[in-house]
Amino acid sequence: MLSVKSETLTKVDILNIGADDYLTKPYSFEELLARVKALLRRPKQIEDEVLKVDDLILDVRKHLVKRGKREIYLTRKQFMLLEYLMKNQGMVVSRGIIMEHVWDMNADLFSNTIETHISTLRRKIDSPKDRKLIYTISGRGYKIC
């Protein structure tokens, strides 16, 4: 979205109704180009909405998670976090990117909520005999593979 309106409430309203980004005039061409490139780096939409990593399956429509034959109950936020990690499989996603895509604007950026959710996800999806799927990349973020 490109607009002359720079009021915070206007930006929030536009982003909440579906805009991917918001840039106010006057703007620099370099910033516009950087924002377009950032949007293009986002992962492609998954057609069938069934994500798979190793023997972990996440069905977005059915809100179902299975590891092997075992069904796993996740809270809404845990499901959203796992879905985001799986949609970015093999990529390191930073704490800030996770906060931006999984939590809302009112979340406390300085809390350890992401770490707590990652730890809980690990306990729920990994049994002692399973291969570990979620990795911490020190100083950079998390990745699932």
Short mmCIF file of C-alpha atoms in Angstrom, two decimals:
data_model
loop_
_atom_site.label_atom_id
_atom_site.label_comp_id
_atom_site.label_asym_id
_atom_site.label_seq_id
_atom_site.Cartn_x
_atom_site.Cartn_y
_atom_site.Cartn_z
CA MET A 1 0.00 0.00 0.00
CA LEU A 2 1.35 3.41 -0.97
CA SER A 3 -0.40 6.44 0.54
CA VAL A 4 0.02 10.01 1.71
CA LYS A 5 -1.78 9.15 4.96
CA SER A 6 0.83 8.64 7.68
CA GLU A 7 -1.38 8.39 10.78
CA THR A 8 -0.67 5.27 12.82
CA LEU A 9 -4.36 4.30 13.15
CA THR A 10 -4.80 4.47 9.36
CA LYS A 11 -1.77 2.24 8.83
CA VAL A 12 -2.99 -0.24 11.46
CA ASP A 13 -6.47 -0.38 9.90
CA ILE A 14 -5.09 -0.96 6.39
CA LEU A 15 -2.68 -3.68 7.57
CA ASN A 16 -5.43 -5.36 9.63
CA ILE A 17 -7.74 -5.60 6.61
CA GLY A 18 -5.13 -7.39 4.54
CA ALA A 19 -2.37 -5.13 3.20
CA ASP A 20 1.05 -6.79 3.24
CA ASP A 21 2.95 -3.55 3.72
CA TYR A 22 2.37 0.20 3.98
CA LEU A 23 4.63 2.96 2.68
CA THR A 24 3.93 6.68 2.97
CA LYS A 25 4.73 9.38 0.43
CA PRO A 26 7.22 10.86 -0.10
CA TYR A 27 9.26 7.69 -0.31
CA SER A 28 12.63 6.72 -1.70
CA PHE A 29 12.77 4.35 -4.63
CA GLU A 30 15.43 2.31 -2.80
CA GLU A 31 13.08 1.73 0.15
CA LEU A 32 10.21 0.75 -2.17
CA LEU A 33 12.49 -1.69 -4.01
CA ALA A 34 13.73 -3.20 -0.73
CA ARG A 35 10.14 -3.70 0.49
CA VAL A 36 9.12 -5.37 -2.79
CA LYS A 37 12.14 -7.68 -2.57
CA ALA A 38 11.22 -8.53 1.04
CA LEU A 39 7.68 -9.44 -0.05
CA LEU A 40 9.04 -11.63 -2.84
CA ARG A 41 11.21 -13.53 -0.32
CA ARG A 42 8.13 -14.70 1.54
CA PRO A 43 7.36 -18.38 1.01
CA LYS A 44 4.89 -19.33 -1.70
CA GLN A 45 1.33 -20.20 -0.65
CA ILE A 46 0.92 -23.89 -0.01
CA GLU A 47 -1.84 -25.23 -2.28
CA ASP A 48 -3.02 -28.32 -0.45
CA GLU A 49 -2.51 -26.92 3.07
CA VAL A 50 -0.99 -30.18 4.32
CA LEU A 51 2.58 -29.62 5.48
CA LYS A 52 5.05 -32.41 6.10
CA VAL A 53 8.50 -32.56 7.71
CA ASP A 54 9.90 -36.06 8.17
CA ASP A 55 6.96 -37.99 9.74
CA LEU A 56 5.33 -34.83 11.19
CA ILE A 57 2.16 -33.81 9.35
CA LEU A 58 0.21 -30.60 9.87
CA ASP A 59 -3.19 -30.26 8.17
CA VAL A 60 -4.12 -26.58 8.16
CA ARG A 61 -7.79 -27.06 7.24
CA LYS A 62 -8.46 -29.82 9.77
CA HIS A 63 -6.26 -28.17 12.42
CA LEU A 64 -4.61 -31.56 12.90
CA VAL A 65 -1.04 -32.49 13.79
CA LYS A 66 0.33 -36.03 13.68
CA ARG A 67 3.77 -37.50 14.24
CA GLY A 68 3.76 -40.96 12.75
CA LYS A 69 0.47 -42.48 13.91
CA ARG A 70 0.30 -40.34 17.06
CA GLU A 71 -2.12 -37.38 17.00
CA ILE A 72 -0.81 -34.32 18.85
CA TYR A 73 -2.98 -31.70 20.53
CA LEU A 74 -1.68 -28.13 20.15
CA THR A 75 -3.10 -24.85 21.38
CA ARG A 76 -3.98 -22.29 18.71
CA LYS A 77 -0.71 -20.38 19.21
CA GLN A 78 1.41 -23.55 19.23
CA PHE A 79 -0.31 -24.62 16.00
CA MET A 80 0.36 -21.22 14.39
CA LEU A 81 4.02 -21.35 15.43
CA LEU A 82 4.50 -24.88 14.10
CA GLU A 83 2.69 -23.98 10.87
CA TYR A 84 4.97 -20.96 10.36
CA LEU A 85 8.10 -23.02 11.00
CA MET A 86 6.90 -25.75 8.62
CA LYS A 87 6.02 -23.24 5.89
CA ASN A 88 9.61 -22.02 6.19
CA GLN A 89 11.13 -25.50 6.42
CA GLY A 90 14.92 -25.52 6.25
CA MET A 91 15.14 -21.74 6.72
CA VAL A 92 16.34 -20.03 9.89
CA VAL A 93 13.59 -17.76 11.19
CA SER A 94 14.55 -15.14 13.72
CA ARG A 95 12.72 -14.43 16.94
CA GLY A 96 11.63 -11.05 15.49
CA ILE A 97 10.22 -12.62 12.32
CA ILE A 98 8.31 -15.19 14.39
CA MET A 99 6.97 -12.42 16.62
CA GLU A 100 5.88 -10.46 13.54
CA HIS A 101 4.11 -13.39 11.83
CA VAL A 102 2.70 -15.44 14.72
CA TRP A 103 1.99 -12.96 17.52
CA ASP A 104 0.02 -9.72 17.34
CA MET A 105 1.23 -6.15 17.76
CA ASN A 106 0.37 -6.12 21.47
CA ALA A 107 2.78 -8.95 22.36
CA ASP A 108 5.60 -8.21 24.77
CA LEU A 109 8.74 -8.28 22.63
CA PHE A 110 10.96 -8.83 25.65
CA SER A 111 9.18 -11.83 27.14
CA ASN A 112 10.36 -15.40 26.65
CA THR A 113 7.06 -16.52 25.15
CA ILE A 114 8.65 -17.74 21.90
CA GLU A 115 11.23 -19.80 23.77
CA THR A 116 8.50 -21.26 25.98
CA HIS A 117 6.34 -22.18 22.97
CA ILE A 118 9.31 -23.74 21.14
CA SER A 119 10.16 -25.80 24.23
CA THR A 120 6.55 -26.98 24.55
CA LEU A 121 6.40 -27.86 20.85
CA ARG A 122 9.56 -29.92 21.18
CA ARG A 123 8.11 -31.85 24.13
CA LYS A 124 4.88 -32.51 22.25
CA ILE A 125 6.26 -33.52 18.85
CA ASP A 126 9.45 -35.35 19.86
CA SER A 127 9.31 -38.61 21.75
CA PRO A 128 12.64 -40.12 22.88
CA LYS A 129 12.76 -42.41 19.81
CA ASP A 130 11.89 -39.65 17.30
CA ARG A 131 14.41 -37.68 15.30
CA LYS A 132 14.52 -34.09 16.60
CA LEU A 133 12.95 -31.65 14.14
CA ILE A 134 13.15 -28.15 15.66
CA TYR A 135 16.65 -26.71 16.00
CA THR A 136 17.90 -23.60 17.74
CA ILE A 137 20.44 -21.74 15.62
CA SER A 138 22.40 -19.85 18.23
CA GLY A 139 22.14 -16.08 17.89
CA ARG A 140 19.94 -16.37 14.77
CA GLY A 141 16.66 -18.13 15.51
CA TYR A 142 14.98 -21.47 14.87
CA LYS A 143 14.56 -23.88 12.01
CA ILE A 144 12.66 -27.07 11.36
CA CYS A 145 14.03 -29.77 9.09
#
